[in-house]
């Protein structure tokens, strides 16, 4: 008789957990996955990447029809919003994909245990009423919205909402305040602005999109302002009262000073996410979280408790679905005795607004800091305005920026603002994974006319020799 019920039990069926479970099963390990939600796919498929992209995609068409972008191409239309239908297509996308994961579980013989999982000991977990034992347990419990003290979220009330509530608004707010100028706030703020809301973004720092390259952050401010968003940078929200359908926010300069009030009929709190470990019973296995609430792991995704591994949003690193997925694959491979590796230096990040903002590797500021001097870093920039495809498509905004080490020419970072920057960044990531120099990219033939030619030209600009500017 087997010592354990399973070789691997994964806790959480988000992109980290479900991918780890499938990979473990593919490698011949008897695998189960515990998930407390009624559907598989975690934050990403249920209330994150997928539903937000469904709303971004649909609202982008509405915006193009109403803001004159279609008329510029000879298509004259007067769009009428059917918000219920827009929500329905979002729910359809979510349902199709979450059911797809259930199908993949069946196909790969992964047992889904539906219920909240709590450790009893390092090899025993209670899932609902069932006790499950496993030789290896992967914690992939993901993250949840970080609350903002003084601003209470009530998604059902639809006045003060988090990202989950902002996906479900039953009507377009007249005035929306987004607290937090990061990726999620700008994406969901863009959705409702395109559908007709007046949007104000309140950001504590002095620029949007913390973590991205300085030039990109500066340009993002200009682009969103031009689209009609009001930006309140270097400003903090210190309180919120709700009366009926109106919220009144109290704002103060980040550095301190006089407060002021701002009214809105919808407030989106999007100041970040925090790891999910509540009720997981980590105390029963002697595992503590770090100061940020994350579970620390080594290079192989092992925690300090033998047989317990962790991946995804619950461990340090960017909270991104593709990072979680890659960690899921590598962790399962390590459990199976293979060598699973994730290159954490090359996790691309994308903001799926219009245009898209994307980057991989070091920012210019980080590159200078790492190499110790400005002269050790070379930068090539190419404007999308000079890219024939972007120009033809009436998409003049943005640029590509290639950052390379001056001595070796090795590419250290690539940043792009373009309508399809999220797709373009894959080639930069792959080139960097293979250790490319800017010359390697510059001498790689790119199809014409494509937005990707801007990456080639930016690489040529590192040597000071772009053709089209
Ligand atoms: C609005 C929004 C948009 C986003 N857009 C993008 C995007 O475009 N691209 C991108 O890369 N990332 C995006 N993200 C982030 C992305 O969703 C996360 O990085 C990703 O889902 C993390 O995967 P994970 O597997 O670590 O955890 P999660 O997806 O959070 O999944 C964890 C699962 O574990 C379950 N769970 C937790 N505790 C227990 C327990 N004790 N027992 C049983 N089950 C448990 C939870 O119910 C959850 O389903 C977005 C997030 C949000 C909120």
PDB file of C-alpha atoms in Angstrom, residues 195-404:
ATOM      1  CA  UNK A 195     -17.253  53.624 -21.828  1.00  0.00           C
ATOM      2  CA  UNK A 196     -17.901  57.205 -20.720  1.00  0.00           C
ATOM      3  CA  UNK A 197     -16.750  57.707 -17.112  1.00  0.00           C
ATOM      4  CA  UNK A 198     -14.716  60.743 -16.046  1.00  0.00           C
ATOM      5  CA  UNK A 199     -11.690  59.092 -14.442  1.00  0.00           C
ATOM      6  CA  UNK A 200      -9.303  60.566 -11.883  1.00  0.00           C
ATOM      7  CA  UNK A 201      -6.260  58.525 -10.855  1.00  0.00           C
ATOM      8  CA  UNK A 202      -4.792  59.277  -7.430  1.00  0.00           C
ATOM      9  CA  UNK A 203      -1.215  58.013  -7.071  1.00  0.00           C
ATOM     10  CA  UNK A 204       1.048  58.359  -4.041  1.00  0.00           C
ATOM     11  CA  UNK A 205       4.259  58.416  -6.109  1.00  0.00           C
ATOM     12  CA  UNK A 206       5.217  61.170  -8.550  1.00  0.00           C
ATOM     13  CA  UNK A 207       4.672  59.020 -11.658  1.00  0.00           C
ATOM     14  CA  UNK A 208       2.418  56.202 -12.853  1.00  0.00           C
ATOM     15  CA  UNK A 209       3.455  52.552 -13.281  1.00  0.00           C
ATOM     16  CA  UNK A 210       5.988  52.043 -10.482  1.00  0.00           C
ATOM     17  CA  UNK A 211       8.697  49.550 -11.418  1.00  0.00           C
ATOM     18  CA  UNK A 212       8.769  50.447 -15.103  1.00  0.00           C
ATOM     19  CA  UNK A 213      11.497  52.391 -16.916  1.00  0.00           C
ATOM     20  CA  UNK A 214      11.566  56.128 -16.123  1.00  0.00           C
ATOM     21  CA  UNK A 215      10.964  57.240 -19.739  1.00  0.00           C
ATOM     22  CA  UNK A 216       8.041  54.844 -20.008  1.00  0.00           C
ATOM     23  CA  UNK A 217       6.506  56.166 -16.787  1.00  0.00           C
ATOM     24  CA  UNK A 218       6.872  59.761 -17.953  1.00  0.00           C
ATOM     25  CA  UNK A 219       5.298  58.983 -21.313  1.00  0.00           C
ATOM     26  CA  UNK A 220       2.469  57.042 -19.634  1.00  0.00           C
ATOM     27  CA  UNK A 221       1.529  60.192 -17.727  1.00  0.00           C
ATOM     28  CA  UNK A 222       1.317  62.189 -20.959  1.00  0.00           C
ATOM     29  CA  UNK A 223      -0.641  59.495 -22.814  1.00  0.00           C
ATOM     30  CA  UNK A 224      -3.283  58.907 -20.132  1.00  0.00           C
ATOM     31  CA  UNK A 225      -3.703  62.654 -19.599  1.00  0.00           C
ATOM     32  CA  UNK A 226      -4.227  63.138 -23.330  1.00  0.00           C
ATOM     33  CA  UNK A 227      -6.874  60.430 -23.244  1.00  0.00           C
ATOM     34  CA  UNK A 228      -8.765  62.487 -20.681  1.00  0.00           C
ATOM     35  CA  UNK A 229      -7.761  60.925 -17.366  1.00  0.00           C
ATOM     36  CA  UNK A 230      -7.081  63.364 -14.581  1.00  0.00           C
ATOM     37  CA  UNK A 231      -3.892  62.450 -12.757  1.00  0.00           C
ATOM     38  CA  UNK A 232      -3.347  63.409  -9.129  1.00  0.00           C
ATOM     39  CA  UNK A 233       0.263  62.360  -8.569  1.00  0.00           C
ATOM     40  CA  UNK A 234       2.189  62.663  -5.268  1.00  0.00           C
ATOM     41  CA  UNK A 235      -1.172  62.516  -3.529  1.00  0.00           C
ATOM     42  CA  UNK A 236      -2.536  60.181  -0.880  1.00  0.00           C
ATOM     43  CA  UNK A 237      -6.071  59.185   0.065  1.00  0.00           C
ATOM     44  CA  UNK A 238      -6.562  59.390   3.808  1.00  0.00           C
ATOM     45  CA  UNK A 239     -10.238  58.612   4.196  1.00  0.00           C
ATOM     46  CA  UNK A 240     -13.553  57.882   2.526  1.00  0.00           C
ATOM     47  CA  UNK A 241     -17.178  58.258   3.528  1.00  0.00           C
ATOM     48  CA  UNK A 242     -20.083  56.858   1.556  1.00  0.00           C
ATOM     49  CA  UNK A 243     -23.563  58.365   1.603  1.00  0.00           C
ATOM     50  CA  UNK A 244     -26.062  56.642  -0.635  1.00  0.00           C
ATOM     51  CA  UNK A 245     -24.448  56.331  -4.043  1.00  0.00           C
ATOM     52  CA  UNK A 246     -21.749  58.960  -3.472  1.00  0.00           C
ATOM     53  CA  UNK A 247     -18.288  58.525  -1.991  1.00  0.00           C
ATOM     54  CA  UNK A 248     -16.335  61.457  -0.599  1.00  0.00           C
ATOM     55  CA  UNK A 249     -12.596  60.925  -0.479  1.00  0.00           C
ATOM     56  CA  UNK A 250     -10.141  62.939   1.576  1.00  0.00           C
ATOM     57  CA  UNK A 251      -6.879  63.628  -0.266  1.00  0.00           C
ATOM     58  CA  UNK A 252      -3.591  65.056   0.985  1.00  0.00           C
ATOM     59  CA  UNK A 253      -0.264  65.773  -0.695  1.00  0.00           C
ATOM     60  CA  UNK A 254       1.969  62.700  -0.193  1.00  0.00           C
ATOM     61  CA  UNK A 255       4.533  64.919   1.541  1.00  0.00           C
ATOM     62  CA  UNK A 256       1.866  66.284   3.893  1.00  0.00           C
ATOM     63  CA  UNK A 257      -0.165  69.492   3.712  1.00  0.00           C
ATOM     64  CA  UNK A 258      -3.734  70.711   3.432  1.00  0.00           C
ATOM     65  CA  UNK A 259      -6.393  68.123   2.766  1.00  0.00           C
ATOM     66  CA  UNK A 260      -9.180  68.408   0.207  1.00  0.00           C
ATOM     67  CA  UNK A 261     -12.267  66.420  -0.698  1.00  0.00           C
ATOM     68  CA  UNK A 262     -13.122  64.650  -3.919  1.00  0.00           C
ATOM     69  CA  UNK A 263     -16.534  63.176  -4.731  1.00  0.00           C
ATOM     70  CA  UNK A 264     -17.190  60.212  -6.957  1.00  0.00           C
ATOM     71  CA  UNK A 265     -19.954  57.740  -7.663  1.00  0.00           C
ATOM     72  CA  UNK A 266     -17.391  54.959  -7.937  1.00  0.00           C
ATOM     73  CA  UNK A 267     -14.035  54.490  -6.218  1.00  0.00           C
ATOM     74  CA  UNK A 268     -11.679  51.701  -7.309  1.00  0.00           C
ATOM     75  CA  UNK A 269      -9.132  50.681  -4.683  1.00  0.00           C
ATOM     76  CA  UNK A 270      -6.144  49.210  -6.547  1.00  0.00           C
ATOM     77  CA  UNK A 271      -3.071  49.754  -4.412  1.00  0.00           C
ATOM     78  CA  UNK A 272      -1.665  46.247  -4.808  1.00  0.00           C
ATOM     79  CA  UNK A 273      -2.118  42.625  -3.802  1.00  0.00           C
ATOM     80  CA  UNK A 274      -0.971  40.579  -0.825  1.00  0.00           C
ATOM     81  CA  UNK A 275      -0.166  36.862  -0.513  1.00  0.00           C
ATOM     82  CA  UNK A 276      -2.899  34.429   0.626  1.00  0.00           C
ATOM     83  CA  UNK A 277      -1.822  32.422   3.673  1.00  0.00           C
ATOM     84  CA  UNK A 278      -4.751  32.966   6.094  1.00  0.00           C
ATOM     85  CA  UNK A 279      -6.282  29.714   7.290  1.00  0.00           C
ATOM     86  CA  UNK A 280      -3.628  27.659   5.525  1.00  0.00           C
ATOM     87  CA  UNK A 281      -2.295  26.285   8.825  1.00  0.00           C
ATOM     88  CA  UNK A 282       1.335  27.272   8.190  1.00  0.00           C
ATOM     89  CA  UNK A 283       1.786  27.315  11.987  1.00  0.00           C
ATOM     90  CA  UNK A 284       1.065  23.556  11.992  1.00  0.00           C
ATOM     91  CA  UNK A 285       4.170  22.904   9.889  1.00  0.00           C
ATOM     92  CA  UNK A 286       6.428  25.535  11.447  1.00  0.00           C
ATOM     93  CA  UNK A 287       6.519  27.734   8.344  1.00  0.00           C
ATOM     94  CA  UNK A 288       6.585  31.500   8.814  1.00  0.00           C
ATOM     95  CA  UNK A 289       6.014  34.208   6.258  1.00  0.00           C
ATOM     96  CA  UNK A 290       8.431  37.096   5.671  1.00  0.00           C
ATOM     97  CA  UNK A 291       7.664  40.763   6.447  1.00  0.00           C
ATOM     98  CA  UNK A 292       5.661  41.080   3.251  1.00  0.00           C
ATOM     99  CA  UNK A 293       3.573  38.009   4.102  1.00  0.00           C
ATOM    100  CA  UNK A 294       5.291  35.905   1.432  1.00  0.00           C
ATOM    101  CA  UNK A 295       6.573  32.355   1.757  1.00  0.00           C
ATOM    102  CA  UNK A 296      10.334  32.281   1.198  1.00  0.00           C
ATOM    103  CA  UNK A 297      11.721  29.606  -1.129  1.00  0.00           C
ATOM    104  CA  UNK A 298      15.087  28.555  -2.509  1.00  0.00           C
ATOM    105  CA  UNK A 299      16.101  28.441  -6.176  1.00  0.00           C
ATOM    106  CA  UNK A 300      14.246  25.109  -6.595  1.00  0.00           C
ATOM    107  CA  UNK A 301      10.964  26.409  -5.034  1.00  0.00           C
ATOM    108  CA  UNK A 302      11.497  24.443  -1.789  1.00  0.00           C
ATOM    109  CA  UNK A 303      10.344  26.049   1.442  1.00  0.00           C
ATOM    110  CA  UNK A 304      12.339  25.384   4.572  1.00  0.00           C
ATOM    111  CA  UNK A 305       9.937  22.503   5.428  1.00  0.00           C
ATOM    112  CA  UNK A 306      10.931  19.241   3.783  1.00  0.00           C
ATOM    113  CA  UNK A 307       8.403  18.156   1.128  1.00  0.00           C
ATOM    114  CA  UNK A 308       6.647  21.546   1.039  1.00  0.00           C
ATOM    115  CA  UNK A 309       7.167  23.763  -2.020  1.00  0.00           C
ATOM    116  CA  UNK A 310       5.711  27.154  -2.999  1.00  0.00           C
ATOM    117  CA  UNK A 311       5.157  29.095  -6.247  1.00  0.00           C
ATOM    118  CA  UNK A 312       3.311  32.050  -7.770  1.00  0.00           C
ATOM    119  CA  UNK A 313       1.958  35.188  -6.088  1.00  0.00           C
ATOM    120  CA  UNK A 314       2.454  33.718  -2.609  1.00  0.00           C
ATOM    121  CA  UNK A 315       6.268  33.802  -3.028  1.00  0.00           C
ATOM    122  CA  UNK A 316       8.537  36.815  -3.712  1.00  0.00           C
ATOM    123  CA  UNK A 317       8.733  38.271  -7.209  1.00  0.00           C
ATOM    124  CA  UNK A 318       6.353  40.002  -9.604  1.00  0.00           C
ATOM    125  CA  UNK A 319       2.704  38.984  -9.178  1.00  0.00           C
ATOM    126  CA  UNK A 320       2.133  37.816 -12.736  1.00  0.00           C
ATOM    127  CA  UNK A 321       0.346  34.816 -14.195  1.00  0.00           C
ATOM    128  CA  UNK A 322       3.155  33.796 -16.580  1.00  0.00           C
ATOM    129  CA  UNK A 323       5.702  33.923 -13.746  1.00  0.00           C
ATOM    130  CA  UNK A 324       3.399  31.664 -11.680  1.00  0.00           C
ATOM    131  CA  UNK A 325       2.949  29.260 -14.624  1.00  0.00           C
ATOM    132  CA  UNK A 326       6.669  28.964 -15.313  1.00  0.00           C
ATOM    133  CA  UNK A 327       7.328  28.375 -11.620  1.00  0.00           C
ATOM    134  CA  UNK A 328       4.599  25.704 -11.607  1.00  0.00           C
ATOM    135  CA  UNK A 329       6.283  23.817 -14.438  1.00  0.00           C
ATOM    136  CA  UNK A 330       9.766  24.117 -12.954  1.00  0.00           C
ATOM    137  CA  UNK A 331       8.611  23.118  -9.460  1.00  0.00           C
ATOM    138  CA  UNK A 332       6.841  19.992 -10.759  1.00  0.00           C
ATOM    139  CA  UNK A 333       9.951  19.075 -12.755  1.00  0.00           C
ATOM    140  CA  UNK A 334      12.131  19.470  -9.653  1.00  0.00           C
ATOM    141  CA  UNK A 335       9.788  17.228  -7.658  1.00  0.00           C
ATOM    142  CA  UNK A 336      10.064  14.630 -10.442  1.00  0.00           C
ATOM    143  CA  UNK A 337      13.857  14.740 -10.156  1.00  0.00           C
ATOM    144  CA  UNK A 338      14.438  16.884 -13.230  1.00  0.00           C
ATOM    145  CA  UNK A 339      16.065  20.329 -13.306  1.00  0.00           C
ATOM    146  CA  UNK A 340      13.344  22.970 -13.381  1.00  0.00           C
ATOM    147  CA  UNK A 341      14.614  26.524 -13.738  1.00  0.00           C
ATOM    148  CA  UNK A 342      12.969  29.940 -14.078  1.00  0.00           C
ATOM    149  CA  UNK A 343      15.061  32.932 -15.124  1.00  0.00           C
ATOM    150  CA  UNK A 344      13.617  35.518 -12.774  1.00  0.00           C
ATOM    151  CA  UNK A 345      15.692  38.268 -14.406  1.00  0.00           C
ATOM    152  CA  UNK A 346      13.604  37.977 -17.556  1.00  0.00           C
ATOM    153  CA  UNK A 347       9.940  38.086 -16.590  1.00  0.00           C
ATOM    154  CA  UNK A 348       8.205  40.433 -19.038  1.00  0.00           C
ATOM    155  CA  UNK A 349       5.587  42.855 -17.704  1.00  0.00           C
ATOM    156  CA  UNK A 350       2.726  44.271 -19.780  1.00  0.00           C
ATOM    157  CA  UNK A 351       0.030  46.888 -19.240  1.00  0.00           C
ATOM    158  CA  UNK A 352      -2.834  46.071 -21.602  1.00  0.00           C
ATOM    159  CA  UNK A 353      -4.128  49.611 -22.125  1.00  0.00           C
ATOM    160  CA  UNK A 354      -4.107  51.589 -25.365  1.00  0.00           C
ATOM    161  CA  UNK A 355      -1.337  51.769 -26.306  1.00  0.00           C
ATOM    162  CA  UNK A 356       0.202  48.844 -24.431  1.00  0.00           C
ATOM    163  CA  UNK A 357       3.234  49.340 -22.198  1.00  0.00           C
ATOM    164  CA  UNK A 358       5.717  46.485 -21.913  1.00  0.00           C
ATOM    165  CA  UNK A 359       9.185  45.792 -20.637  1.00  0.00           C
ATOM    166  CA  UNK A 360      11.671  43.094 -19.792  1.00  0.00           C
ATOM    167  CA  UNK A 361      14.985  43.133 -17.948  1.00  0.00           C
ATOM    168  CA  UNK A 362      16.492  46.219 -16.371  1.00  0.00           C
ATOM    169  CA  UNK A 363      15.192  49.766 -16.527  1.00  0.00           C
ATOM    170  CA  UNK A 364      17.739  52.387 -17.588  1.00  0.00           C
ATOM    171  CA  UNK A 365      17.936  53.548 -13.961  1.00  0.00           C
ATOM    172  CA  UNK A 366      18.595  49.987 -12.733  1.00  0.00           C
ATOM    173  CA  UNK A 367      21.191  49.370 -15.449  1.00  0.00           C
ATOM    174  CA  UNK A 368      23.135  52.505 -14.466  1.00  0.00           C
ATOM    175  CA  UNK A 369      22.929  51.565 -10.808  1.00  0.00           C
ATOM    176  CA  UNK A 370      24.066  47.999 -11.497  1.00  0.00           C
ATOM    177  CA  UNK A 371      26.991  48.954 -13.729  1.00  0.00           C
ATOM    178  CA  UNK A 372      27.923  51.887 -11.498  1.00  0.00           C
ATOM    179  CA  UNK A 373      28.169  54.603 -14.155  1.00  0.00           C
ATOM    180  CA  UNK A 374      26.046  56.217 -16.882  1.00  0.00           C
ATOM    181  CA  UNK A 375      28.836  55.793 -19.448  1.00  0.00           C
ATOM    182  CA  UNK A 376      28.665  52.009 -19.069  1.00  0.00           C
ATOM    183  CA  UNK A 377      25.134  51.915 -20.451  1.00  0.00           C
ATOM    184  CA  UNK A 378      24.108  52.530 -24.073  1.00  0.00           C
ATOM    185  CA  UNK A 379      20.534  53.292 -25.019  1.00  0.00           C
ATOM    186  CA  UNK A 380      18.819  53.231 -28.416  1.00  0.00           C
ATOM    187  CA  UNK A 381      15.335  54.653 -28.829  1.00  0.00           C
ATOM    188  CA  UNK A 382      13.010  54.545 -31.812  1.00  0.00           C
ATOM    189  CA  UNK A 383       9.645  56.355 -31.991  1.00  0.00           C
ATOM    190  CA  UNK A 384       6.560  54.454 -33.174  1.00  0.00           C
ATOM    191  CA  UNK A 385       5.751  57.583 -35.203  1.00  0.00           C
ATOM    192  CA  UNK A 386       8.595  56.551 -37.530  1.00  0.00           C
ATOM    193  CA  UNK A 387       7.435  52.920 -37.790  1.00  0.00           C
ATOM    194  CA  UNK A 388       5.568  52.501 -41.070  1.00  0.00           C
ATOM    195  CA  UNK A 389       2.952  50.083 -39.752  1.00  0.00           C
ATOM    196  CA  UNK A 390       2.127  52.115 -36.645  1.00  0.00           C
ATOM    197  CA  UNK A 391       1.948  55.273 -38.734  1.00  0.00           C
ATOM    198  CA  UNK A 392      -0.324  53.632 -41.313  1.00  0.00           C
ATOM    199  CA  UNK A 393      -2.573  52.305 -38.560  1.00  0.00           C
ATOM    200  CA  UNK A 394      -2.912  55.791 -36.992  1.00  0.00           C
ATOM    201  CA  UNK A 395      -0.968  54.666 -33.904  1.00  0.00           C
ATOM    202  CA  UNK A 396       1.778  57.277 -33.593  1.00  0.00           C
ATOM    203  CA  UNK A 397       2.235  57.131 -29.817  1.00  0.00           C
ATOM    204  CA  UNK A 398       5.090  55.404 -28.065  1.00  0.00           C
ATOM    205  CA  UNK A 399       8.608  54.177 -28.673  1.00  0.00           C
ATOM    206  CA  UNK A 400      10.908  51.220 -28.254  1.00  0.00           C
ATOM    207  CA  UNK A 401      13.965  51.552 -26.070  1.00  0.00           C
ATOM    208  CA  UNK A 402      16.828  49.060 -26.036  1.00  0.00           C
ATOM    209  CA  UNK A 403      19.290  49.264 -23.143  1.00  0.00           C
ATOM    210  CA  UNK A 404      22.676  47.559 -23.573  1.00  0.00           C
TER     211      UNK A 404
END
